[in-house]
mmCIF file of C-alpha atoms in Angstrom:
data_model
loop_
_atom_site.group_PDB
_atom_site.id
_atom_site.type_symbol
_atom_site.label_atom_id
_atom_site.label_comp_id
_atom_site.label_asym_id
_atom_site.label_seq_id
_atom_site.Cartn_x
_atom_site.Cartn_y
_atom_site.Cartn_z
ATOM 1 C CA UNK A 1 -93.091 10.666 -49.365
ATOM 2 C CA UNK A 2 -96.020 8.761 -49.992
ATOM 3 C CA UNK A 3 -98.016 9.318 -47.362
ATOM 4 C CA UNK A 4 -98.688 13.278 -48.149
ATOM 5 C CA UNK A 5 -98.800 12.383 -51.574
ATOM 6 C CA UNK A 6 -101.792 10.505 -50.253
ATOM 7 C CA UNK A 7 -102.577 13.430 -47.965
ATOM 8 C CA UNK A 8 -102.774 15.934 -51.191
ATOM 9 C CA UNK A 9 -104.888 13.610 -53.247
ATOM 10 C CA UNK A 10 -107.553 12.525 -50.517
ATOM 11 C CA UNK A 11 -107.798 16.377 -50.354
ATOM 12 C CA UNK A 12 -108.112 16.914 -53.901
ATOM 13 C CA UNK A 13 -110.449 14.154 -54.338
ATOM 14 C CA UNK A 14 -112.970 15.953 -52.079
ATOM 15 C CA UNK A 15 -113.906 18.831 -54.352
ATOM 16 C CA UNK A 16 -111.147 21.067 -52.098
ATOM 17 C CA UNK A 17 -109.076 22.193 -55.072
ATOM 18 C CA UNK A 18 -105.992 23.201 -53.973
ATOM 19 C CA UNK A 19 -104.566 26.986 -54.901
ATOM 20 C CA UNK A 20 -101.525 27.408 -57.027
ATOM 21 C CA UNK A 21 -99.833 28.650 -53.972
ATOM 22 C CA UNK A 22 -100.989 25.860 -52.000
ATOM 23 C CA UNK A 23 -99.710 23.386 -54.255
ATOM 24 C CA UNK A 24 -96.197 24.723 -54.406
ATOM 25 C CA UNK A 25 -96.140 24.076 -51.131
ATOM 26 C CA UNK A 26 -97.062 20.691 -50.976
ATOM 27 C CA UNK A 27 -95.080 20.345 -53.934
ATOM 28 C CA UNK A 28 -92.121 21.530 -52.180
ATOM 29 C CA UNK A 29 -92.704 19.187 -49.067
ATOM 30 C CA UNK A 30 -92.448 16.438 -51.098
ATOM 31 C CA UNK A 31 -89.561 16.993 -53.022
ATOM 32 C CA UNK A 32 -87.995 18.338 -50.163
ATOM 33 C CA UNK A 33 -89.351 16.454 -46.806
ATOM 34 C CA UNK A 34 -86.272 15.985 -45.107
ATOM 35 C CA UNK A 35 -85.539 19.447 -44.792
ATOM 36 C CA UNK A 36 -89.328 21.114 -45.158
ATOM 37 C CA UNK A 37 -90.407 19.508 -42.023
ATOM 38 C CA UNK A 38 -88.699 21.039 -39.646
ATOM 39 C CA UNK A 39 -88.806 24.370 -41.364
ATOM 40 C CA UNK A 40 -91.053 27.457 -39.743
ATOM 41 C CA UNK A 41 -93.982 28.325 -41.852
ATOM 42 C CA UNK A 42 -92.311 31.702 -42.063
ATOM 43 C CA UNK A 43 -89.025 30.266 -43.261
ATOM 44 C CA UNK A 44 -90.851 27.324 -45.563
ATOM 45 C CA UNK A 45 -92.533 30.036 -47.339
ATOM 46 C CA UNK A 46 -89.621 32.382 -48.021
ATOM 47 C CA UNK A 47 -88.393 28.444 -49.667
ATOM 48 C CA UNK A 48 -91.338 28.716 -51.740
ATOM 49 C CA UNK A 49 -92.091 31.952 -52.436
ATOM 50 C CA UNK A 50 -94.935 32.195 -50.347
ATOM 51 C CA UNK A 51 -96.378 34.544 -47.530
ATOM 52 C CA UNK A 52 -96.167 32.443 -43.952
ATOM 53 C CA UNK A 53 -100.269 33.309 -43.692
ATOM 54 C CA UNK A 54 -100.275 31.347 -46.898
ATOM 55 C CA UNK A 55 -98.676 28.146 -45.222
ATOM 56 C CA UNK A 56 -100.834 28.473 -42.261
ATOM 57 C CA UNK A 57 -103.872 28.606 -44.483
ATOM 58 C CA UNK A 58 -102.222 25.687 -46.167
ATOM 59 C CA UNK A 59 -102.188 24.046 -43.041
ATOM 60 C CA UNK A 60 -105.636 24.657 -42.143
ATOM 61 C CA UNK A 61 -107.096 23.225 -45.807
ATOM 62 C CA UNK A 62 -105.292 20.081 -45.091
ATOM 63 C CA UNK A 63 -107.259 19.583 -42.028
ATOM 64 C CA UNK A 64 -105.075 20.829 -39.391
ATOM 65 C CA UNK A 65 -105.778 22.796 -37.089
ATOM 66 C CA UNK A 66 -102.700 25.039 -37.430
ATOM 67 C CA UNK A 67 -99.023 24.541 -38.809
ATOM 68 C CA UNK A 68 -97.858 23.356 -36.049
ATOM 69 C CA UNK A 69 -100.465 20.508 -35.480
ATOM 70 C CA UNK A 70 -98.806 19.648 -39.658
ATOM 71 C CA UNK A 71 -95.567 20.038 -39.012
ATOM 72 C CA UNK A 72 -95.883 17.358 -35.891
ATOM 73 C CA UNK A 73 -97.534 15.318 -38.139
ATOM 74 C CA UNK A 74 -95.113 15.436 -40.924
ATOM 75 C CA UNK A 75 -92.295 14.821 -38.461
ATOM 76 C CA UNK A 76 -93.814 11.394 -37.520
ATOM 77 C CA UNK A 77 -93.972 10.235 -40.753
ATOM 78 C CA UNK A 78 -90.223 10.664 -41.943
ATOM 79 C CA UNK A 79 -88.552 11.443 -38.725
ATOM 80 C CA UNK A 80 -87.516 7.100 -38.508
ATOM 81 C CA UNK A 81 -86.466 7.670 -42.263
ATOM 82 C CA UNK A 82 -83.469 10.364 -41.644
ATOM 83 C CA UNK A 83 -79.985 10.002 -42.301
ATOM 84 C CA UNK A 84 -77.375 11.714 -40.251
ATOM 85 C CA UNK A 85 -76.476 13.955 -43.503
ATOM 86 C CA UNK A 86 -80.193 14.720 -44.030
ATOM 87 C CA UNK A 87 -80.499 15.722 -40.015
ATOM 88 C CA UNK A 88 -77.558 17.701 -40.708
ATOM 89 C CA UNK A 89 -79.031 19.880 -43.732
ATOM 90 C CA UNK A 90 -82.045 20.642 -41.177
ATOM 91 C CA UNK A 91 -79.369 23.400 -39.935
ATOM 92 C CA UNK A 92 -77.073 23.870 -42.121
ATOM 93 C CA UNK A 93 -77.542 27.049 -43.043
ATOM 94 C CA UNK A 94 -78.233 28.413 -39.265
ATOM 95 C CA UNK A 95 -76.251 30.857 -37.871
ATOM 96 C CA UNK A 96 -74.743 30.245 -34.557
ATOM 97 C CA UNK A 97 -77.460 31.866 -32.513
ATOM 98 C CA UNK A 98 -79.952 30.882 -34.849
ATOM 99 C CA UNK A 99 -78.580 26.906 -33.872
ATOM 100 C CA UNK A 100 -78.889 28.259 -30.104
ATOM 101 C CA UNK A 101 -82.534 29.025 -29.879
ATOM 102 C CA UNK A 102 -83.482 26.453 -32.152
ATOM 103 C CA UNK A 103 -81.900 23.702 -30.277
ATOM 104 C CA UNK A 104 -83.038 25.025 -26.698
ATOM 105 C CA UNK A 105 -86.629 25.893 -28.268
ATOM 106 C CA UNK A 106 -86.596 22.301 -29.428
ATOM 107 C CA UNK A 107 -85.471 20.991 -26.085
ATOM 108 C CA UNK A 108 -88.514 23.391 -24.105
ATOM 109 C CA UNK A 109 -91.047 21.707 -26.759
ATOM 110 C CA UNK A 110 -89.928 18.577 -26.358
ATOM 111 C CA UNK A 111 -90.573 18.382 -22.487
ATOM 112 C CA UNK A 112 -93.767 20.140 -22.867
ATOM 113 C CA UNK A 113 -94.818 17.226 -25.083
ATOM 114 C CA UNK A 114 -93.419 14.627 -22.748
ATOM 115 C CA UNK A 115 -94.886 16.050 -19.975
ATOM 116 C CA UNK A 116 -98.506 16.447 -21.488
ATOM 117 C CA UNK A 117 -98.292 12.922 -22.399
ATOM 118 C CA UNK A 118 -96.872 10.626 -19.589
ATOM 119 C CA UNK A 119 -98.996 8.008 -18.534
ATOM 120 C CA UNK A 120 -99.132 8.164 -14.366
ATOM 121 C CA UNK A 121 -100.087 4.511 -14.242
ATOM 122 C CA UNK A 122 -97.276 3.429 -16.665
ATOM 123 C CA UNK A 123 -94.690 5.792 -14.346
ATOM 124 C CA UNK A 124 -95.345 3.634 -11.450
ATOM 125 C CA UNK A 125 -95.715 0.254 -12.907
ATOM 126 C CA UNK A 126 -92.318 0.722 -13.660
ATOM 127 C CA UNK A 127 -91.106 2.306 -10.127
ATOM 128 C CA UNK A 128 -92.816 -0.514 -9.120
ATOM 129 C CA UNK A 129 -91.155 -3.215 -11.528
ATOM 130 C CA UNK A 130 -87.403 -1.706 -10.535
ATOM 131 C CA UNK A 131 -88.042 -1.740 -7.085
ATOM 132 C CA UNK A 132 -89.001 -5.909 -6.739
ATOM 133 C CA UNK A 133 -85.792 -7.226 -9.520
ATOM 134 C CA UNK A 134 -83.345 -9.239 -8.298
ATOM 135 C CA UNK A 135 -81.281 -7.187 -10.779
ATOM 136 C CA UNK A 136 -81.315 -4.128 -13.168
ATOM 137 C CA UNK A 137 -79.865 -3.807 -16.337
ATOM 138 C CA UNK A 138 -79.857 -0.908 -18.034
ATOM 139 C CA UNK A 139 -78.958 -0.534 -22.025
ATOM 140 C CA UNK A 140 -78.259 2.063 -24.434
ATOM 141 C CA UNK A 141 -76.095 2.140 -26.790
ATOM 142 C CA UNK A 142 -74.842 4.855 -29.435
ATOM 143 C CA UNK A 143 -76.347 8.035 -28.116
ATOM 144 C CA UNK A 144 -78.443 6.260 -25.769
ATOM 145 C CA UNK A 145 -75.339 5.360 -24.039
ATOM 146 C CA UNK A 146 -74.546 8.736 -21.766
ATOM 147 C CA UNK A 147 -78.118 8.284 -20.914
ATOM 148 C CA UNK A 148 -77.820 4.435 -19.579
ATOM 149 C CA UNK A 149 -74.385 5.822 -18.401
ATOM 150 C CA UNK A 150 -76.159 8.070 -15.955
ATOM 151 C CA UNK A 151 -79.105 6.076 -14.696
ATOM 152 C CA UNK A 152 -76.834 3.570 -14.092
ATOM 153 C CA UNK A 153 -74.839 5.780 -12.077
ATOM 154 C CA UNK A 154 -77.546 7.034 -9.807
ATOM 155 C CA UNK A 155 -79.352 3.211 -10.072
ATOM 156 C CA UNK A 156 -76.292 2.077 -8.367
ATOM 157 C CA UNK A 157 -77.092 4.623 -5.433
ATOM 158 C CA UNK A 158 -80.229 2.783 -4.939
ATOM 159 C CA UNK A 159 -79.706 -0.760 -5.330
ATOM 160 C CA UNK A 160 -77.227 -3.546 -4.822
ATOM 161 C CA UNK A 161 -77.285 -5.205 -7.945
ATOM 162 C CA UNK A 162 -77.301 -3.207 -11.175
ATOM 163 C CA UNK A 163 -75.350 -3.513 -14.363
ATOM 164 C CA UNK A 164 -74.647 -1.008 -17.209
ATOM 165 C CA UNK A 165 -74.784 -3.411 -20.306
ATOM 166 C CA UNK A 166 -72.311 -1.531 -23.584
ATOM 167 C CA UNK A 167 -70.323 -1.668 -26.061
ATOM 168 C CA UNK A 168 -66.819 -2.882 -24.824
ATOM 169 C CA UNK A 169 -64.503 -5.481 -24.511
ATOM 170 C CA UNK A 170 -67.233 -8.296 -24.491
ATOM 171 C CA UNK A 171 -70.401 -8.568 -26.396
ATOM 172 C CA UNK A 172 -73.560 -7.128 -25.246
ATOM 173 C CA UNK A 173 -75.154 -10.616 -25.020
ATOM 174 C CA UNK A 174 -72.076 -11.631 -22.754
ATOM 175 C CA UNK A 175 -73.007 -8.845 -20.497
ATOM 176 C CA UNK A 176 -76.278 -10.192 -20.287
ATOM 177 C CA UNK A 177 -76.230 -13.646 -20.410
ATOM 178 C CA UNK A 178 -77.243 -14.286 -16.852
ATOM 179 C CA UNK A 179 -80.628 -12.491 -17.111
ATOM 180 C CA UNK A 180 -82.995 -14.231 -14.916
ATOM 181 C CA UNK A 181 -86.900 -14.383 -14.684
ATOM 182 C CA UNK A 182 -86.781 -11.749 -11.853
ATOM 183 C CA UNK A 183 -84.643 -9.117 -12.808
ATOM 184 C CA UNK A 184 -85.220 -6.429 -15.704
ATOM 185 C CA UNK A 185 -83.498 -5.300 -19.019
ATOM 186 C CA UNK A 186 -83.991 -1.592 -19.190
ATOM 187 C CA UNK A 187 -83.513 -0.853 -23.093
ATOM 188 C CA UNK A 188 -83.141 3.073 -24.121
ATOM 189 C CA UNK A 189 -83.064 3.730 -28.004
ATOM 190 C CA UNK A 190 -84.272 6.412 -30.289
ATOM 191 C CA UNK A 191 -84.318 7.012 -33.690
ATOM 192 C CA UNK A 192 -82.497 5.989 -35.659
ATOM 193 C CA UNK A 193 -83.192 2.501 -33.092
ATOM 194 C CA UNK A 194 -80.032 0.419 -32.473
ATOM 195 C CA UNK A 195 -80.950 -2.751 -33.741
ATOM 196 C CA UNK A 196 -78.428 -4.262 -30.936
ATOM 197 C CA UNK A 197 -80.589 -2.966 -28.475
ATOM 198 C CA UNK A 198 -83.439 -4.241 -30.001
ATOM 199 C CA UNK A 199 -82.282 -7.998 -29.928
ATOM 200 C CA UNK A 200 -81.021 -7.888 -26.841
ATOM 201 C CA UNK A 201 -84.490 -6.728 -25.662
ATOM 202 C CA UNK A 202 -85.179 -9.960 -27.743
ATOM 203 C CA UNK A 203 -83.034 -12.106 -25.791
ATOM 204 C CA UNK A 204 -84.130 -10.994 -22.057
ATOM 205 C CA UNK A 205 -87.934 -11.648 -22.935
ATOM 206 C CA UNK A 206 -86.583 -15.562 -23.998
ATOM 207 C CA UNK A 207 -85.074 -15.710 -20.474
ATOM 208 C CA UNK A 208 -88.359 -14.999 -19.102
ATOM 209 C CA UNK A 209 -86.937 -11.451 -17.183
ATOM 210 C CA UNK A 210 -88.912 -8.593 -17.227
ATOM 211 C CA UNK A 211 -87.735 -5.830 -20.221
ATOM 212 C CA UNK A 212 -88.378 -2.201 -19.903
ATOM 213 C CA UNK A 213 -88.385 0.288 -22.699
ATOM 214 C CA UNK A 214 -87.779 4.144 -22.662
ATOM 215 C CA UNK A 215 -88.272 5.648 -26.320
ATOM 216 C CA UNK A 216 -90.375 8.115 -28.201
ATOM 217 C CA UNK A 217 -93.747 6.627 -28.712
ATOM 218 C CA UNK A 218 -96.175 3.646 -29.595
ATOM 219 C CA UNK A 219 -94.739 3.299 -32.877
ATOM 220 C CA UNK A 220 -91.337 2.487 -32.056
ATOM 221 C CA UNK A 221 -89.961 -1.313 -32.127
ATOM 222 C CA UNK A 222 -89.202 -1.228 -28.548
ATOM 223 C CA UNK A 223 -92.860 -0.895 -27.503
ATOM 224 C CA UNK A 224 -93.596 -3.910 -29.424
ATOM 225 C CA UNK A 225 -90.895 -5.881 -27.135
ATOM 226 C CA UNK A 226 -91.511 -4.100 -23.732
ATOM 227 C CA UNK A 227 -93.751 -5.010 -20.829
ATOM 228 C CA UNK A 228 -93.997 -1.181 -19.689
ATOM 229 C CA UNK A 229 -93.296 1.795 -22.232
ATOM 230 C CA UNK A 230 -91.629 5.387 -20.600
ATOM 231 C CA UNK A 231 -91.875 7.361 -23.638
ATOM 232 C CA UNK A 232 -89.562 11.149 -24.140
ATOM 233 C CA UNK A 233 -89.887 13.423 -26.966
ATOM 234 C CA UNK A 234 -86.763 13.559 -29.254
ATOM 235 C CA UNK A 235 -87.710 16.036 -31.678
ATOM 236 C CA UNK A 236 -84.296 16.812 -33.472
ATOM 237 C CA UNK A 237 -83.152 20.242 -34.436
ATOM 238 C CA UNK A 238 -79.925 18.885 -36.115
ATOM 239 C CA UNK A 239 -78.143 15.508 -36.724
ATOM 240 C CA UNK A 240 -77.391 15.827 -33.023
ATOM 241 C CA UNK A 241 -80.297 13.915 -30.801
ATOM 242 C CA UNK A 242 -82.455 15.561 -28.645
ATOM 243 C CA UNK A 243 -81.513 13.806 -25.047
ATOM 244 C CA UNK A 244 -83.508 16.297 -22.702
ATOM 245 C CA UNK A 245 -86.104 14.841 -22.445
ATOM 246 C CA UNK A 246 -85.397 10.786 -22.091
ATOM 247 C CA UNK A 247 -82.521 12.651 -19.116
ATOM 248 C CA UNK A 248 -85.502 14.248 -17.806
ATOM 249 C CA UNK A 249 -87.827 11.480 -17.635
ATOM 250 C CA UNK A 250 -84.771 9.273 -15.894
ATOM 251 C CA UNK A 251 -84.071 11.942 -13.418
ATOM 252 C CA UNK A 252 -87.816 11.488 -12.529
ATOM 253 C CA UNK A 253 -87.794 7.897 -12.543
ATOM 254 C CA UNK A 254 -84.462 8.146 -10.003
ATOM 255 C CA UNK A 255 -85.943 10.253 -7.799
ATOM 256 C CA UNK A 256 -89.322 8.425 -7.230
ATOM 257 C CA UNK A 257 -86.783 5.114 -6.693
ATOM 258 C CA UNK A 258 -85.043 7.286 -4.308
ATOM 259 C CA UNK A 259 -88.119 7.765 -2.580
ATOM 260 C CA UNK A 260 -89.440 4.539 -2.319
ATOM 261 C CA UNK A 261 -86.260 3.236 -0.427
ATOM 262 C CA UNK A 262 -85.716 7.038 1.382
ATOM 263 C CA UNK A 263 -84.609 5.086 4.494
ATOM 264 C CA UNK A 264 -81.968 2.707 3.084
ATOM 265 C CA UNK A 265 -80.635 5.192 0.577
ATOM 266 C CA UNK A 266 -80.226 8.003 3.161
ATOM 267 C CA UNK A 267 -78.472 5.619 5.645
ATOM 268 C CA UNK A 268 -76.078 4.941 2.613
ATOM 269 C CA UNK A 269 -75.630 8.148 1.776
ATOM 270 C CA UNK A 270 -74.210 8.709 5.239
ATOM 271 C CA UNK A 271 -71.893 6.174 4.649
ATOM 272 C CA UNK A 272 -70.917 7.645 1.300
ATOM 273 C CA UNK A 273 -70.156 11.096 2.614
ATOM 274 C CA UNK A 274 -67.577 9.693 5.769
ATOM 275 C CA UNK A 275 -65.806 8.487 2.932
ATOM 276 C CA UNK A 276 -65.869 11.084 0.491
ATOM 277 C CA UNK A 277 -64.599 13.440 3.002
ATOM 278 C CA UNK A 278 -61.987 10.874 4.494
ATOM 279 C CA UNK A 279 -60.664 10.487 0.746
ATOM 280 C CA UNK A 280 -61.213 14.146 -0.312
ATOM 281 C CA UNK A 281 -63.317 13.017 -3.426
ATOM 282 C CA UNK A 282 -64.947 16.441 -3.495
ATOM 283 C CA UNK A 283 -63.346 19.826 -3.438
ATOM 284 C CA UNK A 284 -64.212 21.943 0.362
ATOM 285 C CA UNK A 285 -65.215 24.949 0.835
ATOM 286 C CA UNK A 286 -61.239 25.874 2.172
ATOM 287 C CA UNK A 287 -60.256 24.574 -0.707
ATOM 288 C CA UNK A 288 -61.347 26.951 -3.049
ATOM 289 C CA UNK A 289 -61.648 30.617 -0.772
ATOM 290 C CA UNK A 290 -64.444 29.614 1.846
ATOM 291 C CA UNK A 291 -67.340 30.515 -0.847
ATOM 292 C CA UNK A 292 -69.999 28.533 -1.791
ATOM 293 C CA UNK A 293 -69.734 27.964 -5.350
#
């Protein structure tokens, strides 16, 4: 991990020495990133053999202003570099209720983040870009793909002509091979990215169509690509992604849609519900005792 390598000797070259418990703790981190990293200061120095007020003090003499502000930054630098099995040994040795409140702890922090940095003007640009295509396309693929699943589902609410580009029984570039200069390739991918996504991204900017990206940041190879960047916190807690926040950001983005067109989409829904109830698509309230459930 060459970057705190460089971290430890920019510090060292300063005059800061660092203590012999300090050192075992960078030590440790880089020997050990893939696991270290997402570790509490309490539980990385029980690894070590340290007190936590040790790590935080740690923290502090590498310029941070506490552990947390490290560990963030720590998690930037290798979080693209995972494998599954290392996101795996993150938790491996949780118990079940420890994997509970680390997961939904994870989940809270990650929204926090994504709320505190969302980008107003960015929101509505793409409102705005969605509303005006001739079509939508929305992509994700891997564990993007119950996200695209759903926005395509609730897209399809809103518009007329929308298409939910996967992995199937035809390519990906079959699916969207009639892009056109006015409609938009909505591209959702997280690390690790999908590299399919990625060139199909590719693809829809050579046939002049708008392309839309919702990932976790500046750094990631969709920005490069997009002509608007959504971005969601994915922080992991295991080899399992962290989804709430990208869901959360799309439920946003379908409800401002929803908005926009209030008076078409309510007239539809109208229409919807004469035929949900003439097919029975959704249980009644006789159905099941008279009691709203």
């Amino acid at each position: 991990m060459q970057e705190m390598q460089d971290m430890i000797e920019r510090l060292n070259q300063s005059g800061r020495k660092l203590s012999k418990g300090h050192r075992r703790i960078a030590q440790y981190i880089v020997d050990h990133y893939d696991k270290a990293v997402f570790m509490t200061a309490s539980k990385l120095g029980e690894h070590v053999g340290v007190s936590e007020s040790t790590v935080v003090r740690f923290a502090a003499a590498m310029g941070y202003e506490g552990y947390p502000q490290l560990q963030r930054s720590l998690q930037e630098l290798v979080r693209h570099r995972l494998t599954a099995n290392q996101r795996f040994e993150m938790a491996a040795e949780a118990q079940p209720m420890e994997a509970f409140q680390s997961v939904l702890k994870r989940d809270m922090l990650n929204l926090r983040a994504t709320l505190e940095q969302v980008n107003g003007d960015v929101f509505e640009d793409v409102v705005n870009r969605l509303l005006s295509a001739r079509a939508i396309y929305v992509m994700g693929l891997r564990s993007a793909a119950p996200l695209a699943q759903f926005m395509g589902y609730y897209l399809n609410y809103i518009f007329d002509d929308v298409h939910l580009v996967s992995v199937g029984s035809t390519d990906v570039f079959e699916e969207i091979s009639k892009l056109k200069e006015n409609d938009v390739l909505f591209g959702i991918s997280f690390p690790r990215y999908s590299s399919r996504t990625l060139e199909a991204m590719r693809f829809a900017k050579r046939c002049g169509a708008q392309v839309v990206a919702l990932t976790d940041g500046p750094m990631s190879p969709l920005s490069e690509i997009a002509d608007a960047t959504l971005t969601a916190q994915t922080d992991m807690a295991s080899f399992v992604d962290s989804l709430a926040a990208p869901l959360s950001v799309i439920n946003a983005l379908l409800v401002a849609l929803g908005l926009k067109r209030r008076d078409a989409l309510s007239q539809h829904f109208h229409q919807l519900e004469a035929i949900w109830q003439t097919y029975e698509v959704y249980l009644e309230e006789e159905a099941h005792g008279g009691k709203q459930q």
